[in-house]
mmCIF file of C-alpha atoms and ligand atoms in Angstrom:
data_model
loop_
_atom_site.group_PDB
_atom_site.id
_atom_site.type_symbol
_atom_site.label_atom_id
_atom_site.label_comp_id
_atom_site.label_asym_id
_atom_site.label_seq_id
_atom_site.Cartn_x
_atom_site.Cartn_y
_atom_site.Cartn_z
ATOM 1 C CA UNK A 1 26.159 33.906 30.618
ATOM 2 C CA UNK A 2 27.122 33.653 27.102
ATOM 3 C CA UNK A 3 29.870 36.201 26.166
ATOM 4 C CA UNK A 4 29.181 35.835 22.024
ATOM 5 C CA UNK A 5 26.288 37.134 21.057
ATOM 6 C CA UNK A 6 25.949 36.508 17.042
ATOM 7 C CA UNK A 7 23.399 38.929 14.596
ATOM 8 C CA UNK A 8 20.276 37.878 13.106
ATOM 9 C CA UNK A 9 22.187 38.412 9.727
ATOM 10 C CA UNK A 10 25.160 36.312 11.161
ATOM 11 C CA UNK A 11 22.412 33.799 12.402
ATOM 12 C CA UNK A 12 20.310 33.827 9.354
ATOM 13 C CA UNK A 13 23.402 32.821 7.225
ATOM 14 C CA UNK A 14 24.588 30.495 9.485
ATOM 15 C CA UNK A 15 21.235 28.372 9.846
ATOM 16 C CA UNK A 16 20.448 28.734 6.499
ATOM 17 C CA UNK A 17 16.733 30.293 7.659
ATOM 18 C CA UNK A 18 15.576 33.673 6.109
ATOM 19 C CA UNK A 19 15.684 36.893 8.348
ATOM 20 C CA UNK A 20 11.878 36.868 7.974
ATOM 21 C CA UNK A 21 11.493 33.440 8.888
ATOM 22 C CA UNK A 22 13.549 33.789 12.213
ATOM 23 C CA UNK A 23 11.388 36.991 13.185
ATOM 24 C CA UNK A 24 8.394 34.616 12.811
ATOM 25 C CA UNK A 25 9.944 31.811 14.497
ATOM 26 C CA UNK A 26 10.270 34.038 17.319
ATOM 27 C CA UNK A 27 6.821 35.066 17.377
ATOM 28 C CA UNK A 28 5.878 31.642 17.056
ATOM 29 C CA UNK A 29 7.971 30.754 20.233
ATOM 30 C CA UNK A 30 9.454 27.938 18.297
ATOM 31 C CA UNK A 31 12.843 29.631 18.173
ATOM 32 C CA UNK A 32 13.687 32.426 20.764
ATOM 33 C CA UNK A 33 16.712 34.319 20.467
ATOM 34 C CA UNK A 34 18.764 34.539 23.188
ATOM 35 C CA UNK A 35 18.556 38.264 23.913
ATOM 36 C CA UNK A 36 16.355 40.704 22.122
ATOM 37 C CA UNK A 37 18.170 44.403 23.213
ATOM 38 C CA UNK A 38 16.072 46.535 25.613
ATOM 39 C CA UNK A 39 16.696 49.687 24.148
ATOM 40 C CA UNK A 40 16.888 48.812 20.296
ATOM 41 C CA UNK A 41 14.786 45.167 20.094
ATOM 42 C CA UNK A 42 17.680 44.141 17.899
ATOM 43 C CA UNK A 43 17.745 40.160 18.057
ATOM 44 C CA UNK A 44 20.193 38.551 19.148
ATOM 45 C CA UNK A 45 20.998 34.702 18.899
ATOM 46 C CA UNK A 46 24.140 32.470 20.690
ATOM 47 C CA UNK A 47 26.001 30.091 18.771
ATOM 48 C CA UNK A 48 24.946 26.799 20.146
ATOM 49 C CA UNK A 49 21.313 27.951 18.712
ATOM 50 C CA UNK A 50 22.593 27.058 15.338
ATOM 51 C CA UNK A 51 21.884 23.124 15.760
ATOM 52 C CA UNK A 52 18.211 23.610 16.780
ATOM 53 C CA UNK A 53 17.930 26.475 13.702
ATOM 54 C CA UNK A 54 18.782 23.621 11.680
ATOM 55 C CA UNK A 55 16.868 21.179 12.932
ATOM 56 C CA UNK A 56 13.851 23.606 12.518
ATOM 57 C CA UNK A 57 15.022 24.642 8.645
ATOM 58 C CA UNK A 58 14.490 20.144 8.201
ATOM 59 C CA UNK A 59 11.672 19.497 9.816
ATOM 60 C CA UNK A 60 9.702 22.554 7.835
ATOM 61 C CA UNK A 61 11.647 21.134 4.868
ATOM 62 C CA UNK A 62 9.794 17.595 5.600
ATOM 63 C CA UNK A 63 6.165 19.926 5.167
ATOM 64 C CA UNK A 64 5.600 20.013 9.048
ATOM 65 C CA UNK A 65 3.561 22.820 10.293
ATOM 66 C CA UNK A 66 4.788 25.244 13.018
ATOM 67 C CA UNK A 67 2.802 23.890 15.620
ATOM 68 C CA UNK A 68 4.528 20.592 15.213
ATOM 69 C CA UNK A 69 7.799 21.831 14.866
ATOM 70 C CA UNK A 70 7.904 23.167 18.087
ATOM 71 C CA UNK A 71 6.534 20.169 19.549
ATOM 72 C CA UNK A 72 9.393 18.147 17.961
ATOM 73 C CA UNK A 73 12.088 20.753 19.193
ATOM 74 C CA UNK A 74 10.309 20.556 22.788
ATOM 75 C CA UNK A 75 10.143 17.038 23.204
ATOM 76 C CA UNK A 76 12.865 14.700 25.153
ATOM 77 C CA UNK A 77 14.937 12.851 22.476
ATOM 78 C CA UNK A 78 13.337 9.814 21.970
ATOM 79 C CA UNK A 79 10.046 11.329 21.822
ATOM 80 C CA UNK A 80 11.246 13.651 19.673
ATOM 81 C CA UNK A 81 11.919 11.339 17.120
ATOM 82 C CA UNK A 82 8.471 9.326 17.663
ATOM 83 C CA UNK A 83 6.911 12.513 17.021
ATOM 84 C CA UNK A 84 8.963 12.817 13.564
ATOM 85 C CA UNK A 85 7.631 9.147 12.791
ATOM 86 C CA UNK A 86 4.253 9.511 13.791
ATOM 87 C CA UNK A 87 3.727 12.802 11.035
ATOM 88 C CA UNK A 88 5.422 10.794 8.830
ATOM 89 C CA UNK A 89 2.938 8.227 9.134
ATOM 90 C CA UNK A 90 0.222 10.397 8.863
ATOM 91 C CA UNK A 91 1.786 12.060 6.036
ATOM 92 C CA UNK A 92 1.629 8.766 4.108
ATOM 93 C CA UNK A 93 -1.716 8.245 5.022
ATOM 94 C CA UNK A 94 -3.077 11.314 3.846
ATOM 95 C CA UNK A 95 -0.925 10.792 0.418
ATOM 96 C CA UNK A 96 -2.411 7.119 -0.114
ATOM 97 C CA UNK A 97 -5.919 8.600 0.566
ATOM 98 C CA UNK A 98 -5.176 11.705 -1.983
ATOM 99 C CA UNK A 99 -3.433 8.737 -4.374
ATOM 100 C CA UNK A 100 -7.211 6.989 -4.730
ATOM 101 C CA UNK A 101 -8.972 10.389 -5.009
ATOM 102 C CA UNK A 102 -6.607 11.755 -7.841
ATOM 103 C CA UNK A 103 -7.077 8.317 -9.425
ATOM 104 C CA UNK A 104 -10.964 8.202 -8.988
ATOM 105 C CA UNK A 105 -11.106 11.902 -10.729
ATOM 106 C CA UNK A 106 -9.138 10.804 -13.315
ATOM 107 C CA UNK A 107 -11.527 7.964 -14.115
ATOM 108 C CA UNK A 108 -14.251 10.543 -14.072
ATOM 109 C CA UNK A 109 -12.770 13.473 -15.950
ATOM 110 C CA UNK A 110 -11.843 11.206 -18.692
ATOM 111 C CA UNK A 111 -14.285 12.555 -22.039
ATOM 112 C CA UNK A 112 -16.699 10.041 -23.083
ATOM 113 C CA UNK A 113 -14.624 7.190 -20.871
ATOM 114 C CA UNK A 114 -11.705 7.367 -23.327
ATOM 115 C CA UNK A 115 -8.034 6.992 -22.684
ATOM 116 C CA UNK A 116 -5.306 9.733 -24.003
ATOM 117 C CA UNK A 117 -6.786 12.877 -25.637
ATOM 118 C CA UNK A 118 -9.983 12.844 -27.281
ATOM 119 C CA UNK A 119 -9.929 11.176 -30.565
ATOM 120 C CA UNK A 120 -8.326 8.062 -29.995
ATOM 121 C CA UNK A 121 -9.339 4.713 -30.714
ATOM 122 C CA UNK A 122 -13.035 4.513 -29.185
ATOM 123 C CA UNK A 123 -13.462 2.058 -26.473
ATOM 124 C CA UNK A 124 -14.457 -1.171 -27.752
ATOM 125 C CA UNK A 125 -15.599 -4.414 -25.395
ATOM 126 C CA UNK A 126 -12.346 -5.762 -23.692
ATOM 127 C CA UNK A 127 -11.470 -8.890 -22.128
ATOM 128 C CA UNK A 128 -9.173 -10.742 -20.272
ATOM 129 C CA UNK A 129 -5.971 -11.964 -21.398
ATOM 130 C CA UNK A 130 -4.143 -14.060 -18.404
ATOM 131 C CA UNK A 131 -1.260 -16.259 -17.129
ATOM 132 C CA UNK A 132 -0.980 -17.584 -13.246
ATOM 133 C CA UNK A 133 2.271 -19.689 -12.190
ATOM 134 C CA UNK A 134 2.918 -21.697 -8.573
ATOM 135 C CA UNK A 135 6.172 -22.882 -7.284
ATOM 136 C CA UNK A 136 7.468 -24.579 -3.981
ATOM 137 C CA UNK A 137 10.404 -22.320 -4.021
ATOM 138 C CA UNK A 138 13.696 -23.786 -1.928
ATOM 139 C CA UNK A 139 12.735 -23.889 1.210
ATOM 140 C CA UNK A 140 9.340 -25.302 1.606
ATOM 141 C CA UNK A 141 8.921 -28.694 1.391
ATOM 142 C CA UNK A 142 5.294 -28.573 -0.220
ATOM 143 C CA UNK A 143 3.226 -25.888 -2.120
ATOM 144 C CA UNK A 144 0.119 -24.747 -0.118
ATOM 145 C CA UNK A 145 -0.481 -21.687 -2.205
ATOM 146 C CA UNK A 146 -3.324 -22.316 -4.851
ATOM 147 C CA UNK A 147 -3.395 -19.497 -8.221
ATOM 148 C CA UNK A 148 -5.676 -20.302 -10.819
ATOM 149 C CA UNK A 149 -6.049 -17.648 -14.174
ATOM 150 C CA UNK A 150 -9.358 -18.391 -16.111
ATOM 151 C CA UNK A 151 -11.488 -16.409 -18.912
ATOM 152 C CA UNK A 152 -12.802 -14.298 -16.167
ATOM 153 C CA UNK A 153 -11.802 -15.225 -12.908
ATOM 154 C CA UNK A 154 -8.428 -14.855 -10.872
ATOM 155 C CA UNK A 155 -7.423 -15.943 -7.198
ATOM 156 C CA UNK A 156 -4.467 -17.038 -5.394
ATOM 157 C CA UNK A 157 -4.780 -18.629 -1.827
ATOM 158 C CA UNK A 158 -2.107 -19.046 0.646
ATOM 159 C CA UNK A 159 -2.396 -22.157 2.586
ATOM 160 C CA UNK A 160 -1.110 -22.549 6.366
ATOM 161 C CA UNK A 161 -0.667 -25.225 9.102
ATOM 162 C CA UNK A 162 -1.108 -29.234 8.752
ATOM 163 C CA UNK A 163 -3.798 -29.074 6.216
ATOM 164 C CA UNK A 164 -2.401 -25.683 4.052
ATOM 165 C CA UNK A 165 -1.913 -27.442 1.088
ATOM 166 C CA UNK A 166 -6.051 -28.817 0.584
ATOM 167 C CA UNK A 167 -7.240 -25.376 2.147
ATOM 168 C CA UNK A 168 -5.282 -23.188 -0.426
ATOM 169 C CA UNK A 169 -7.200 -25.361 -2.851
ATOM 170 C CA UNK A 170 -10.540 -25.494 -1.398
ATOM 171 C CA UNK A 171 -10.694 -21.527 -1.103
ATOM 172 C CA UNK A 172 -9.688 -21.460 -5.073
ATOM 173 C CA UNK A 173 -12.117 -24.370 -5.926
ATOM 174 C CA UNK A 174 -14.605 -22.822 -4.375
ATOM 175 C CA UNK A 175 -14.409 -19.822 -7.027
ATOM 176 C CA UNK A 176 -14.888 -22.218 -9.736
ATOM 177 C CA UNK A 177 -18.322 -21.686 -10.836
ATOM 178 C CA UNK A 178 -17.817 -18.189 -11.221
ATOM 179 C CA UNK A 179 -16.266 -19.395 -14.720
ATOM 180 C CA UNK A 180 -19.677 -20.250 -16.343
ATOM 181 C CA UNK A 181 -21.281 -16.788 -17.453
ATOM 182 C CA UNK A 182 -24.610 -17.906 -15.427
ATOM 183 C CA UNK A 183 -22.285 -17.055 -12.351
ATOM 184 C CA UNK A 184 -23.491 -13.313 -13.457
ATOM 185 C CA UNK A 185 -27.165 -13.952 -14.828
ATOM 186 C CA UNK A 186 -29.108 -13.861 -11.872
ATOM 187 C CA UNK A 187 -28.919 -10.054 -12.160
ATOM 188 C CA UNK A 188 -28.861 -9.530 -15.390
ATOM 189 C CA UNK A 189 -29.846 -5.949 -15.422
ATOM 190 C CA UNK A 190 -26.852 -5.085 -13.204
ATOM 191 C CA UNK A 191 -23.967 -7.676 -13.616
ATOM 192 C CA UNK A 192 -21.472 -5.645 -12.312
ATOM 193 C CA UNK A 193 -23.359 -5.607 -8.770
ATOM 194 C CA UNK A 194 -24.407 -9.660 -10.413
ATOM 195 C CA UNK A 195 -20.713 -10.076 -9.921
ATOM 196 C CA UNK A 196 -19.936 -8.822 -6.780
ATOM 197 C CA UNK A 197 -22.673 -10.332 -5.013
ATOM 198 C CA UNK A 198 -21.425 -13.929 -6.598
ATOM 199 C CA UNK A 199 -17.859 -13.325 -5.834
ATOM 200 C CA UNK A 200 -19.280 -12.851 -2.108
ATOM 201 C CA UNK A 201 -21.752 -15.708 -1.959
ATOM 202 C CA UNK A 202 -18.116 -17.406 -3.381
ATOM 203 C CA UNK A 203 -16.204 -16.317 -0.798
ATOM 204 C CA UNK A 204 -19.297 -18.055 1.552
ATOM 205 C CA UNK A 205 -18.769 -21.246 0.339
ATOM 206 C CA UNK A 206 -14.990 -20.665 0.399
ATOM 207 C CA UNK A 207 -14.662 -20.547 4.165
ATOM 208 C CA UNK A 208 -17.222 -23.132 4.278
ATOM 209 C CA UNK A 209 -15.155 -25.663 2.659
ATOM 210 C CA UNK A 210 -12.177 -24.236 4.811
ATOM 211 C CA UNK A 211 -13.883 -24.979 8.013
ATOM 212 C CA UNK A 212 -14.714 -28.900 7.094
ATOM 213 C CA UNK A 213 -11.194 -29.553 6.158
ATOM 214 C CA UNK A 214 -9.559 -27.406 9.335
ATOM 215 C CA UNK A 215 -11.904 -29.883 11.588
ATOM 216 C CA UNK A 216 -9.701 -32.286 10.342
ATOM 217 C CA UNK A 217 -6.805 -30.588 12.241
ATOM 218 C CA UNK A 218 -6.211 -31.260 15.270
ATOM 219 C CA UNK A 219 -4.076 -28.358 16.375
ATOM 220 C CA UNK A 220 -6.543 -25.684 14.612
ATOM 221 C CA UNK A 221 -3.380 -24.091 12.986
ATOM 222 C CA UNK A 222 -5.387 -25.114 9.351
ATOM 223 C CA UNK A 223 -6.302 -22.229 7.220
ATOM 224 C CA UNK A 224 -5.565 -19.772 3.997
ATOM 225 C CA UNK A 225 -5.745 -16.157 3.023
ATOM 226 C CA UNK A 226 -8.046 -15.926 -0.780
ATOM 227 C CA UNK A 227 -7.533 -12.800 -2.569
ATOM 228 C CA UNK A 228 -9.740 -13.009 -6.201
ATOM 229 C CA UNK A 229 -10.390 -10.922 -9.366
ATOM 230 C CA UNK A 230 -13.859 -10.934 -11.127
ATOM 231 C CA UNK A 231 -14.302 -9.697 -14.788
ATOM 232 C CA UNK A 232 -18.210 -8.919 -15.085
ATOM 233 C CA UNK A 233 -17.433 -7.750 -18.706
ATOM 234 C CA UNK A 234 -17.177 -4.046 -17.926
ATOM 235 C CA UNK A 235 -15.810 -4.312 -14.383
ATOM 236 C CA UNK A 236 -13.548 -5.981 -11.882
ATOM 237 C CA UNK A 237 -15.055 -7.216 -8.482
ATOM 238 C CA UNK A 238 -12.539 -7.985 -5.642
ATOM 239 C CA UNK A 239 -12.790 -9.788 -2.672
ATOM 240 C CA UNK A 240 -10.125 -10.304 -0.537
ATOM 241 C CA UNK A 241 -8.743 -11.656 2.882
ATOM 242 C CA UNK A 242 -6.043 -11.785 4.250
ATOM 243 C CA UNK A 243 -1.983 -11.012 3.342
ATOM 244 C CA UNK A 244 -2.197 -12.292 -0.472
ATOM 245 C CA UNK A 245 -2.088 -8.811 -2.506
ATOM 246 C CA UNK A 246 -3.606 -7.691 -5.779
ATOM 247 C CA UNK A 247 -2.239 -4.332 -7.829
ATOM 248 C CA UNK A 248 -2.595 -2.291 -10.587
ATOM 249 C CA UNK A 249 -0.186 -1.545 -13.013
ATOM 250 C CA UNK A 250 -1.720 1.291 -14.577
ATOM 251 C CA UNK A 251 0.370 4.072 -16.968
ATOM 252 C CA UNK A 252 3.690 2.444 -15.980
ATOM 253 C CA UNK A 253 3.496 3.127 -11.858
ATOM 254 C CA UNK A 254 2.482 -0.295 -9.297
ATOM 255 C CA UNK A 255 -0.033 0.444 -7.075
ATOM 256 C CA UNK A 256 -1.248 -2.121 -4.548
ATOM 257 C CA UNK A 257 -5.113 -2.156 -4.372
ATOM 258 C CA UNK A 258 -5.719 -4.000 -1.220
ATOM 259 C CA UNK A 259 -4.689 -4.007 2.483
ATOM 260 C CA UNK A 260 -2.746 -6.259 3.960
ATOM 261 C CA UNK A 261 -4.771 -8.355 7.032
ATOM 262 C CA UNK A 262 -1.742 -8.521 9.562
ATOM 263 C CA UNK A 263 -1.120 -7.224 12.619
ATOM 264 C CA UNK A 264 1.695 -4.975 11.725
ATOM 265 C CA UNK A 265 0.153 -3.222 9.331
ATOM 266 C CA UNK A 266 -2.795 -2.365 11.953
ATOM 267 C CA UNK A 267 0.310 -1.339 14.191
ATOM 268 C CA UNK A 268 1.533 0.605 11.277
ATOM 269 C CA UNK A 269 -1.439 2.633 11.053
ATOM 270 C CA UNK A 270 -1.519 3.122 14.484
ATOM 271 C CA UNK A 271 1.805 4.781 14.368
ATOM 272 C CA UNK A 272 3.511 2.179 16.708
ATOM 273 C CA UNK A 273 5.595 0.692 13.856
ATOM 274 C CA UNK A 274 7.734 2.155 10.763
ATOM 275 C CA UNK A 275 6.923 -0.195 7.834
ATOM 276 C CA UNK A 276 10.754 -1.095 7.623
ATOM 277 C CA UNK A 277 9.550 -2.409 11.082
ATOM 278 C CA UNK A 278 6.811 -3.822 9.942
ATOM 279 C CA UNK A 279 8.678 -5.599 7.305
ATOM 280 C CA UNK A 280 11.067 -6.843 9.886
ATOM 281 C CA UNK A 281 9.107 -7.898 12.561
ATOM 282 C CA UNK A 282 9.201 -11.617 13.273
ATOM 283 C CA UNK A 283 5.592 -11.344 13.910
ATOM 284 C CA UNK A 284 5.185 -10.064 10.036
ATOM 285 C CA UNK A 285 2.809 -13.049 8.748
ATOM 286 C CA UNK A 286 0.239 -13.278 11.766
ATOM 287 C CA UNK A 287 -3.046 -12.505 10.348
ATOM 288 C CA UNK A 288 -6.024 -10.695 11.628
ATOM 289 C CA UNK A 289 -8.349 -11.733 8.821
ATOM 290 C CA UNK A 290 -8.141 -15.252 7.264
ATOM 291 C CA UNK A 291 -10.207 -18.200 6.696
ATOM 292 C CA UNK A 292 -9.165 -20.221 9.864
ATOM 293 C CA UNK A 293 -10.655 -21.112 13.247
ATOM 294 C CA UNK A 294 -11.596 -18.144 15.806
ATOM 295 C CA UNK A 295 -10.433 -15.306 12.628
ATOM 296 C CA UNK A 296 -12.345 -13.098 11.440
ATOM 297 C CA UNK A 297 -13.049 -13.572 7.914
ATOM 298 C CA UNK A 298 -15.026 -10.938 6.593
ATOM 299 C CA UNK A 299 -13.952 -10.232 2.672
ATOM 300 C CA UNK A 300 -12.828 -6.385 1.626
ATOM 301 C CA UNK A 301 -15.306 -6.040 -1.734
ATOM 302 C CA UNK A 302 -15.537 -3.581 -4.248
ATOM 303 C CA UNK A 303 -15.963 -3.031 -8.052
ATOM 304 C CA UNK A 304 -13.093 -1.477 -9.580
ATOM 305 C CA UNK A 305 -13.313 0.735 -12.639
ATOM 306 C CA UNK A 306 -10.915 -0.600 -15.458
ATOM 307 C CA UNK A 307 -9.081 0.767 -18.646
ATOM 308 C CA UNK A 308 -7.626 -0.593 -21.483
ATOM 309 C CA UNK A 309 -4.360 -1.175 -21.032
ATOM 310 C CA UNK A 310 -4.654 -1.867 -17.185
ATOM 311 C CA UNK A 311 -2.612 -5.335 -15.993
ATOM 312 C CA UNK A 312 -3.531 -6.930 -12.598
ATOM 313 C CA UNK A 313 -1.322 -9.280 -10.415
ATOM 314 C CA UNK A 314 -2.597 -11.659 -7.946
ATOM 315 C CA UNK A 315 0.699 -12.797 -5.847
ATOM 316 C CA UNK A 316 0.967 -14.890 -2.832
ATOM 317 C CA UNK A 317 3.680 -13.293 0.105
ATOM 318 C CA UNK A 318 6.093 -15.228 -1.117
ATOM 319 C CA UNK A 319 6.571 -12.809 -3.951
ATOM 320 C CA UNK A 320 5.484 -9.381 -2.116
ATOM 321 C CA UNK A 321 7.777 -9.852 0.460
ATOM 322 C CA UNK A 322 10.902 -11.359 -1.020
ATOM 323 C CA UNK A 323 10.692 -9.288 -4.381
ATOM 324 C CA UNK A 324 10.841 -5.483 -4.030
ATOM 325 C CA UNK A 325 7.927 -3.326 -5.583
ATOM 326 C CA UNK A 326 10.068 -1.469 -7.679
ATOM 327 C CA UNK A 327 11.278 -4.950 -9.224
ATOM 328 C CA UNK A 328 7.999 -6.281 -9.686
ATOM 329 C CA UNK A 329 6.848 -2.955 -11.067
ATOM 330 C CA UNK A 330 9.718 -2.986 -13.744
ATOM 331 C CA UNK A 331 8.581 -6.953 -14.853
ATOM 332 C CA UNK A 332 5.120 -6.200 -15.504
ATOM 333 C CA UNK A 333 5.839 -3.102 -17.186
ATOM 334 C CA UNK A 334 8.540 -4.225 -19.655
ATOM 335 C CA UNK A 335 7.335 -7.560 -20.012
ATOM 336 C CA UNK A 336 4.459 -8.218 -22.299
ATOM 337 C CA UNK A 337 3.511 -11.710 -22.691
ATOM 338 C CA UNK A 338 1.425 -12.175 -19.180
ATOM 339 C CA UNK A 339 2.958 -16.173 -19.523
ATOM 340 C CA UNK A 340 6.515 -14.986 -19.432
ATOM 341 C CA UNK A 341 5.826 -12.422 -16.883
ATOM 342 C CA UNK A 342 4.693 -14.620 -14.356
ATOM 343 C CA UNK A 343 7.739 -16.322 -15.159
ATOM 344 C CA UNK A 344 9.806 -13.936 -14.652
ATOM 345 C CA UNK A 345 8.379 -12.726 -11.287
ATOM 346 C CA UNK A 346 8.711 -16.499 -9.488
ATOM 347 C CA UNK A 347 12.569 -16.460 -11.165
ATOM 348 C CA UNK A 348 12.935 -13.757 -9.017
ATOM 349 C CA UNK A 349 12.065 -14.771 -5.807
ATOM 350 C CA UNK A 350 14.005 -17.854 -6.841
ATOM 351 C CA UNK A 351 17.061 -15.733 -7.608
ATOM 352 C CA UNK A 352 16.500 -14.407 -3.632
ATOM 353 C CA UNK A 353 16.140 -17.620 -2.043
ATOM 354 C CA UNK A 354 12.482 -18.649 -2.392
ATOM 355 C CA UNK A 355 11.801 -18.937 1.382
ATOM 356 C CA UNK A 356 8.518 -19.303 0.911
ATOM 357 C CA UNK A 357 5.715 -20.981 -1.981
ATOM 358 C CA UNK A 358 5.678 -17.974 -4.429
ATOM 359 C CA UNK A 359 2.743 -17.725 -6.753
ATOM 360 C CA UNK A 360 1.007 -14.700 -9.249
ATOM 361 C CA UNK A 361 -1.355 -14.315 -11.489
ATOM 362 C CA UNK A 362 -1.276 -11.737 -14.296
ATOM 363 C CA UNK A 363 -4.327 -10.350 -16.004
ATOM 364 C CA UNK A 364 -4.434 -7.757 -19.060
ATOM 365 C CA UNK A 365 -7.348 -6.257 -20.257
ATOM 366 C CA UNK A 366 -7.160 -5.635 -23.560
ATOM 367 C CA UNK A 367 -9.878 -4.913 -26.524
ATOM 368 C CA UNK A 368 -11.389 -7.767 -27.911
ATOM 369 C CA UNK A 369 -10.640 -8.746 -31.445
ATOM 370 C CA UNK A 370 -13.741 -7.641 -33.666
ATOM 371 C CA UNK A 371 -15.631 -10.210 -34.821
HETATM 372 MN MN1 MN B 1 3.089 -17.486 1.978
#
C-alpha cells in the first residue's frame, strides 16, 4: 500500500501534463490514478506514476494518438519500443506521401505555369544543360558503373559480378538512340507519352543486351541496375531499376524521386527495419529489381513535370551511400557549373574512402537562349 499519496496539482507539475489533460487521461484509461477518493472523487496519483506521466507527455509530443499511447505504455519493453518504431515508420510514410501531394499542387496552383509571383519572366522553351563524371574510386579494382550526359538523355548503370563492367555499358548503350530527336517522332502529337513509351521500349532492349552478355557468365552473378532521364522538350520521362537513384533539387531542398529496389528498403516499409538499419545491414546492396538472371526487372516509369530552375542528379550507390544527403544537397545547390559539380560530388566520396565505383550525372534545365 503506498503511504504518499501526491495531488493532481502536485502531479500535474511534476509530469509536466495539464490538470485537464490528466482528467482525460484518466478517462481514456491510459493513465489511472492511483486512488480517486470515495467520498470527494478527488484524484489522487503515487509518486512512481511520474515516469509513465512522462513517458505519456513524449509520446503525445511525437503526434501519437491516445489510442496508441496506451498501447505503447501497455506493452512489454521491447515491444514497447517496436511499437514506437513502427508509428514512426508510418509517420514517415504518410509525410513522403503528403511531400509528393504538396509538390503536385504546387505544380498545379502555379498561374499560367509560371514560377515566383505573377509577372515574372514568362516561360520560354528550356533545355538541358548537363555534366556526368565516373571514377573507380580506391577500392575497386575496375569501374562497372556506366553514366553518360547527352542533349537529352541521362543514365547511369551499376554493373555487378564477372561481367559488371560490359553490362553497366550495355544497359547505357542501349539508351543511345534516344539521342536522335526521331527517338520521339513516332508520336508526334504526344511526345511526352512519345518519350516515355521509347524510354520503355529502351529499357527492352536494355535487358536484352544484359541477358546475351550474362550467358556469358558462368556463375549467373552478371548484371546492372539502369536508372535514366528523358527530356521530351517539355517533360522528363524516368525509368528506373534498381538501387541507382535520381533527385530533384528543386528551391534549394534534395528530394530523391525514385525508390530504391533492395530488400531493406521493402523491410523498411514493412516496419521490420529502422533505415539506420537499413543503412547498416550487410545485406544493404541485394536487389529485388535489376537486370540479371531470375530478377525481376520491370522499370518504375513516369513523366515528371519540370521548372526552370530544376537540377537533376543521376548517381550510382557509390555516391548515395558514402556521401550524406545533406552534403550532396549543399554541392548542387551552391555549385553552379553542372561540370564542376559532378566534380565535386565524386571528390567527396573520394575524401570518404571511395569503397565503391562512384558516378553522377547532373542536369539543369534552364531557358534556352532566344534565337
Ligand atoms: Mn555500386
Amino acid at each position: 500500500m503506498e503511504s504518499e499519496w501526491v495531488t493532481i496539482g502536485a502531479f500535474a507539475r511534476a509530469s509536466g501534463l495539464s490538470q485537464k489533460a490528466l482528467r482525460l487521461y484518466d478517462r481514456l484509461g491510459v493513465l489511472v490514478p492511483a486512488r480517486v477518493d470515495p467520498v470527494n472523487g478527488y484524484r489522487h496519483y503515487a509518486p512512481r506514476q511520474v515516469e509513465r506521466a512522462r513517458l505519456v507527455a513524449r509520446l503525445r509530443q511525437l503526434g501519437m494518438s491516445l489510442a496508441d499511447v496506451r498501447r505503447v505504455c501497455e506493452a512489454p519493453g521491447a515491444e514497447a519500443a517496436r511499437e514506437v518504431r513502427d508509428f514512426w515508420v508510418r509517420a514517415e510514410a504518410e509525410s513522403a506521401a503528403r511531400r509528393d501531394l504538396a509538390a503536385l499542387l504546387l505544380d498545379h496552383l502555379t498561374p499560367g505555369g509560371r514560377i515566383g509571383p505573377v509577372g515574372g519572366p514568362p516561360r520560354g522553351p528550356l533545355g538541358m544543360r548537363c555534366a556526368a563524371l565516373s571514377e573507380t574510386g580506391r577500392v575497386r579494382e575496375s569501374n562497372q558503373d556506366a553514366v553518360y550526359a547527352g542533349s537529352r538523355l541521362l543514365a547511369v548503370a551499376d554493373g555487378f559480378g564477372a561481367g559488371g563492367a560490359p553490362a553497366g555499358a550495355a544497359a547505357v548503350e542501349a539508351l543511345m538512340g534516344l539521342e536522335s530527336a526521331k527517338a520521339l517522332g513516332d508520336a508526334a502529337d504526344d511526345p511526352d507519352r512519345g518519350g516515355l513509351d521509347a524510354l520503355r521500349d529502351s529499357f527492352a532492349l536494355a535487358r536484352r543486351a544484359v541477358d546475351e552478355i550474362a550467358r556469358g557468365d558462368g556463375t549467373g552473378g552478371t548484371g546492372t541496375t539502369l536508372t535514366a532521364l528523358l527530356w521530351t522538350g517539355s517533360r522528363l520521362a524516368l525509368a528506373h531499376v534498381g538501387d541507382s537513384r535520381a533527385y530533384l533539387l528543386r528551391d534549394g531542398g534534395l528530394f530523391q524521386i525514385t525508390e530504391d529496389h533492395t530488400w531493406v528498403r521493402l523491410m523498411v516499409d514493412a516496419g521490420r527495419l529502422t533505415p539506420p538499419e537499413a543503412a547498416a545491414h550487410p545485406q544493404r546492396a541485394a536487389l529485388v529489381r535489376a537486370f540479371a538472371r531470375d530478377t525481376e526487372s520491370t522499370p518504375d516509369t513516369r513523366l515528371r513535370e519540370v521548372r526552370p530552375g530544376d537540377r537533376y542528379l543521376l548517381c550510382s550507390d557509390g555516391l548515395s551511400s558514402v556521401v550524406a544527403a545533406e552534403r550532396i544537397r549543399h554541392v548542387l545547390a551552391t555549385v553552379t557549373e553542372p561540370g564542376r559539380a559532378v566534380g565535386r560530388l565524386v571528390e567527396l566520396a573520394d575524401g570518404l574512402g571511395a569503397p565503391d565505383n562512384v558516378s553522377c550525372a547532373v542536369a539543369d534545365l534552364t531557358p534556352l537562349q532566344a534565337a
